[in-house]
């Protein structure tokens, strides 16, 4: 499938399920955003199965070399599990692991569940906001003598971080790349959201939000 079509298809899929919404939303950073992406609304078997197909497709299309997958608790747990299944369907049967927020003090103990962290590890999450989850994952992977190969996310907001009067020159995703030295692969980005709007996504019902999204990008976005 053409990559631009694949990315736009994901945006349409997210809008159909209400995962991607347009209007007026306050972000975690306190910004008034004309759109909101809530991956927690991928909450049925069919939805997560389709989402995992997009994750697998994005990873394979990226040409990132990897040996296993890792999902940080909590959202990363179902994502890494479903993506591993989707990759196996495509002929790439790879091990995966995830962590517990609280270390287990009985049974096998520890904070990791699944396969041992070995080789080149892809971290799977929904979005990158402050990058805290990624930093914790990278430390855990490196402590196991494995190598972070990439971070795989659903949506790159392409948005600068920091308060309005001291915005960074870089986005949260760019900061992760610079700090950790590994690429970030996204299924889609803000560019793809704009493409979907301009192509008449939703039968044109989202066209009314185009100017607001463009204005938001002009204020907070990165190229």
Short mmCIF file of C-alpha atoms in Angstrom, two decimals:
data_model
loop_
_atom_site.label_atom_id
_atom_site.label_comp_id
_atom_site.label_asym_id
_atom_site.label_seq_id
_atom_site.Cartn_x
_atom_site.Cartn_y
_atom_site.Cartn_z
CA UNK A 1 0.00 0.00 0.00
CA UNK A 2 1.20 3.55 -0.78
CA UNK A 3 2.65 5.01 2.45
CA UNK A 4 0.66 8.25 2.29
CA UNK A 5 -2.54 6.27 1.75
CA UNK A 6 -1.70 3.99 4.67
CA UNK A 7 -1.14 6.96 6.99
CA UNK A 8 -4.31 8.73 5.86
CA UNK A 9 -6.27 5.50 6.31
CA UNK A 10 -5.14 5.39 9.92
CA UNK A 11 -6.32 8.97 10.53
CA UNK A 12 -9.72 8.13 9.02
CA UNK A 13 -9.90 4.99 11.16
CA UNK A 14 -9.13 7.04 14.29
CA UNK A 15 -11.83 9.60 13.47
CA UNK A 16 -14.41 6.91 12.78
CA UNK A 17 -13.88 5.48 16.28
CA UNK A 18 -13.81 8.90 17.95
CA UNK A 19 -10.18 8.41 18.95
CA UNK A 20 -9.32 11.54 16.98
CA UNK A 21 -11.76 14.38 17.61
CA UNK A 22 -11.98 18.00 16.56
CA UNK A 23 -13.26 20.91 18.63
CA UNK A 24 -11.69 22.63 21.64
CA UNK A 25 -9.65 20.55 24.07
CA UNK A 26 -7.22 21.39 26.85
CA UNK A 27 -4.05 19.32 26.55
CA UNK A 28 -1.92 17.98 29.40
CA UNK A 29 0.38 20.95 28.79
CA UNK A 30 -2.55 23.34 29.31
CA UNK A 31 -2.86 24.36 25.66
CA UNK A 32 -6.19 24.83 23.92
CA UNK A 33 -5.98 22.38 21.03
CA UNK A 34 -8.41 22.09 18.09
CA UNK A 35 -7.97 18.33 18.05
CA UNK A 36 -7.53 15.54 20.58
CA UNK A 37 -6.19 12.00 20.20
CA UNK A 38 -7.21 9.47 22.87
CA UNK A 39 -5.77 6.03 22.14
CA UNK A 40 -7.66 4.65 25.14
CA UNK A 41 -10.76 4.63 22.92
CA UNK A 42 -9.30 1.79 20.85
CA UNK A 43 -11.19 -0.37 23.31
CA UNK A 44 -12.67 -3.35 21.48
CA UNK A 45 -11.13 -6.49 20.07
CA UNK A 46 -11.74 -5.42 16.48
CA UNK A 47 -10.39 -1.90 17.09
CA UNK A 48 -7.20 -3.08 18.78
CA UNK A 49 -6.69 -5.73 16.12
CA UNK A 50 -6.90 -3.13 13.35
CA UNK A 51 -4.69 -0.74 15.31
CA UNK A 52 -2.07 -3.46 15.69
CA UNK A 53 -2.08 -3.99 11.93
CA UNK A 54 -1.21 -0.31 11.48
CA UNK A 55 1.57 -0.56 14.07
CA UNK A 56 3.02 -3.63 12.36
CA UNK A 57 2.77 -2.03 8.94
CA UNK A 58 4.46 1.18 10.11
CA UNK A 59 7.30 -0.75 11.75
CA UNK A 60 7.97 -2.98 8.76
CA UNK A 61 7.80 -0.01 6.37
CA UNK A 62 10.38 1.88 8.47
CA UNK A 63 13.17 -0.63 7.71
CA UNK A 64 14.21 -0.49 11.39
CA UNK A 65 16.16 -3.62 12.30
CA UNK A 66 14.79 -5.19 15.47
CA UNK A 67 14.78 -8.41 17.47
CA UNK A 68 11.94 -7.89 19.93
CA UNK A 69 9.26 -5.49 21.20
CA UNK A 70 8.78 -3.78 24.56
CA UNK A 71 5.66 -2.05 25.91
CA UNK A 72 5.81 0.31 28.92
CA UNK A 73 2.98 0.01 31.45
CA UNK A 74 0.18 0.63 31.18
CA UNK A 75 -0.95 1.57 27.67
CA UNK A 76 2.04 -0.12 26.09
CA UNK A 77 1.02 -3.53 27.42
CA UNK A 78 -1.96 -4.24 25.10
CA UNK A 79 -0.21 -2.40 22.27
CA UNK A 80 2.94 -4.51 22.37
CA UNK A 81 0.94 -7.74 22.72
CA UNK A 82 -1.37 -7.00 19.80
CA UNK A 83 1.48 -5.74 17.61
CA UNK A 84 3.47 -8.91 18.22
CA UNK A 85 0.45 -10.93 17.03
CA UNK A 86 0.05 -8.72 13.94
CA UNK A 87 3.74 -9.13 13.08
CA UNK A 88 3.49 -12.91 13.48
CA UNK A 89 0.60 -12.94 10.98
CA UNK A 90 3.00 -11.19 8.56
CA UNK A 91 5.69 -13.81 9.12
CA UNK A 92 7.74 -11.95 11.78
CA UNK A 93 7.34 -13.91 14.99
CA UNK A 94 9.30 -11.91 17.57
CA UNK A 95 9.36 -12.03 21.37
CA UNK A 96 7.96 -9.22 23.47
CA UNK A 97 8.03 -7.97 27.05
CA UNK A 98 6.44 -5.32 29.21
CA UNK A 99 6.95 -3.97 32.70
CA UNK A 100 4.91 -3.70 35.86
CA UNK A 101 4.55 -0.36 37.60
CA UNK A 102 5.16 -2.15 40.90
CA UNK A 103 7.83 -4.85 41.14
CA UNK A 104 6.49 -8.29 42.10
CA UNK A 105 7.99 -9.66 45.32
CA UNK A 106 6.80 -13.26 44.94
CA UNK A 107 6.80 -15.96 42.28
CA UNK A 108 9.26 -15.02 39.54
CA UNK A 109 9.61 -11.55 41.07
CA UNK A 110 10.87 -8.43 39.35
CA UNK A 111 9.17 -5.80 37.23
CA UNK A 112 9.47 -7.40 33.77
CA UNK A 113 6.98 -9.80 32.21
CA UNK A 114 7.58 -11.77 29.03
CA UNK A 115 10.76 -12.48 27.10
CA UNK A 116 14.17 -11.35 28.39
CA UNK A 117 15.28 -7.99 26.99
CA UNK A 118 17.88 -8.90 24.39
CA UNK A 119 19.23 -7.52 21.14
CA UNK A 120 17.56 -4.61 19.36
CA UNK A 121 14.36 -3.59 21.12
CA UNK A 122 11.49 -1.50 19.72
CA UNK A 123 9.54 0.45 22.35
CA UNK A 124 5.81 0.68 21.57
CA UNK A 125 3.55 3.39 23.01
CA UNK A 126 0.61 5.54 21.93
CA UNK A 127 2.09 9.06 21.82
CA UNK A 128 5.09 10.96 23.15
CA UNK A 129 4.24 13.93 25.37
CA UNK A 130 7.04 14.73 27.80
CA UNK A 131 9.10 11.66 26.87
CA UNK A 132 9.16 10.36 30.45
CA UNK A 133 7.93 6.88 29.54
CA UNK A 134 10.53 6.59 26.78
CA UNK A 135 13.39 7.64 29.07
CA UNK A 136 12.36 5.06 31.66
CA UNK A 137 12.07 2.38 28.98
CA UNK A 138 15.48 3.20 27.52
CA UNK A 139 17.13 2.98 30.96
CA UNK A 140 15.48 -0.38 31.62
CA UNK A 141 16.52 -1.77 28.22
CA UNK A 142 20.10 -0.54 28.55
CA UNK A 143 20.32 -1.94 32.09
CA UNK A 144 19.57 -5.35 30.57
CA UNK A 145 22.49 -4.82 28.11
CA UNK A 146 20.04 -4.61 25.20
CA UNK A 147 19.81 -1.80 22.64
CA UNK A 148 16.84 0.55 22.06
CA UNK A 149 16.29 0.23 18.29
CA UNK A 150 13.36 2.64 17.86
CA UNK A 151 10.24 4.05 19.46
CA UNK A 152 6.99 3.21 17.65
CA UNK A 153 3.98 5.44 18.34
CA UNK A 154 0.52 5.97 16.88
CA UNK A 155 0.58 9.75 16.37
CA UNK A 156 3.28 12.42 16.20
CA UNK A 157 1.68 15.76 17.10
CA UNK A 158 4.79 17.53 15.69
CA UNK A 159 4.46 19.98 18.58
CA UNK A 160 7.07 22.00 20.44
CA UNK A 161 7.36 21.53 24.19
CA UNK A 162 7.57 24.02 27.01
CA UNK A 163 5.50 27.00 28.23
CA UNK A 164 4.22 29.52 25.69
CA UNK A 165 6.85 32.08 26.67
CA UNK A 166 9.72 29.60 26.39
CA UNK A 167 8.88 27.12 23.67
CA UNK A 168 11.57 24.66 22.69
CA UNK A 169 12.87 24.69 19.15
CA UNK A 170 12.22 20.96 19.06
CA UNK A 171 9.19 18.73 19.44
CA UNK A 172 8.87 16.04 22.10
CA UNK A 173 9.59 13.45 19.41
CA UNK A 174 12.69 15.29 18.20
CA UNK A 175 13.93 15.57 21.79
CA UNK A 176 13.55 11.81 22.22
CA UNK A 177 15.55 11.18 19.04
CA UNK A 178 18.29 13.61 20.12
CA UNK A 179 18.47 12.37 23.72
CA UNK A 180 18.32 8.64 23.09
CA UNK A 181 19.91 8.35 19.67
CA UNK A 182 17.20 6.10 18.25
CA UNK A 183 14.54 6.90 15.65
CA UNK A 184 10.87 7.50 16.38
CA UNK A 185 8.46 5.85 13.95
CA UNK A 186 4.86 7.05 13.91
CA UNK A 187 1.86 5.57 12.15
CA UNK A 188 0.68 9.10 11.35
CA UNK A 189 1.40 12.75 12.18
CA UNK A 190 -0.24 16.15 12.24
CA UNK A 191 0.60 16.45 8.53
CA UNK A 192 -1.56 13.42 7.85
CA UNK A 193 -4.44 14.89 9.86
CA UNK A 194 -4.29 18.02 7.71
CA UNK A 195 -4.12 15.90 4.55
CA UNK A 196 -7.24 14.03 5.62
CA UNK A 197 -9.11 17.29 6.28
CA UNK A 198 -8.05 18.77 2.95
CA UNK A 199 -9.07 15.61 1.10
CA UNK A 200 -12.59 15.91 2.48
CA UNK A 201 -12.28 13.35 5.26
CA UNK A 202 -15.54 12.52 7.00
CA UNK A 203 -17.46 13.71 3.95
CA UNK A 204 -16.05 17.18 4.48
CA UNK A 205 -17.42 17.52 8.03
CA UNK A 206 -13.93 18.31 9.37
CA UNK A 207 -13.22 21.12 6.91
CA UNK A 208 -14.56 23.66 9.41
CA UNK A 209 -11.63 22.81 11.71
CA UNK A 210 -8.91 23.27 9.08
CA UNK A 211 -8.05 26.89 9.89
CA UNK A 212 -7.95 26.20 13.62
CA UNK A 213 -5.58 23.25 13.12
CA UNK A 214 -3.37 25.32 10.82
CA UNK A 215 -3.27 28.17 13.34
CA UNK A 216 -2.38 25.77 16.14
CA UNK A 217 0.41 24.30 14.07
CA UNK A 218 1.72 27.78 13.20
CA UNK A 219 1.93 28.58 16.91
CA UNK A 220 3.24 25.31 18.33
CA UNK A 221 4.35 23.16 15.44
CA UNK A 222 7.74 22.18 14.08
CA UNK A 223 8.67 21.49 10.48
#
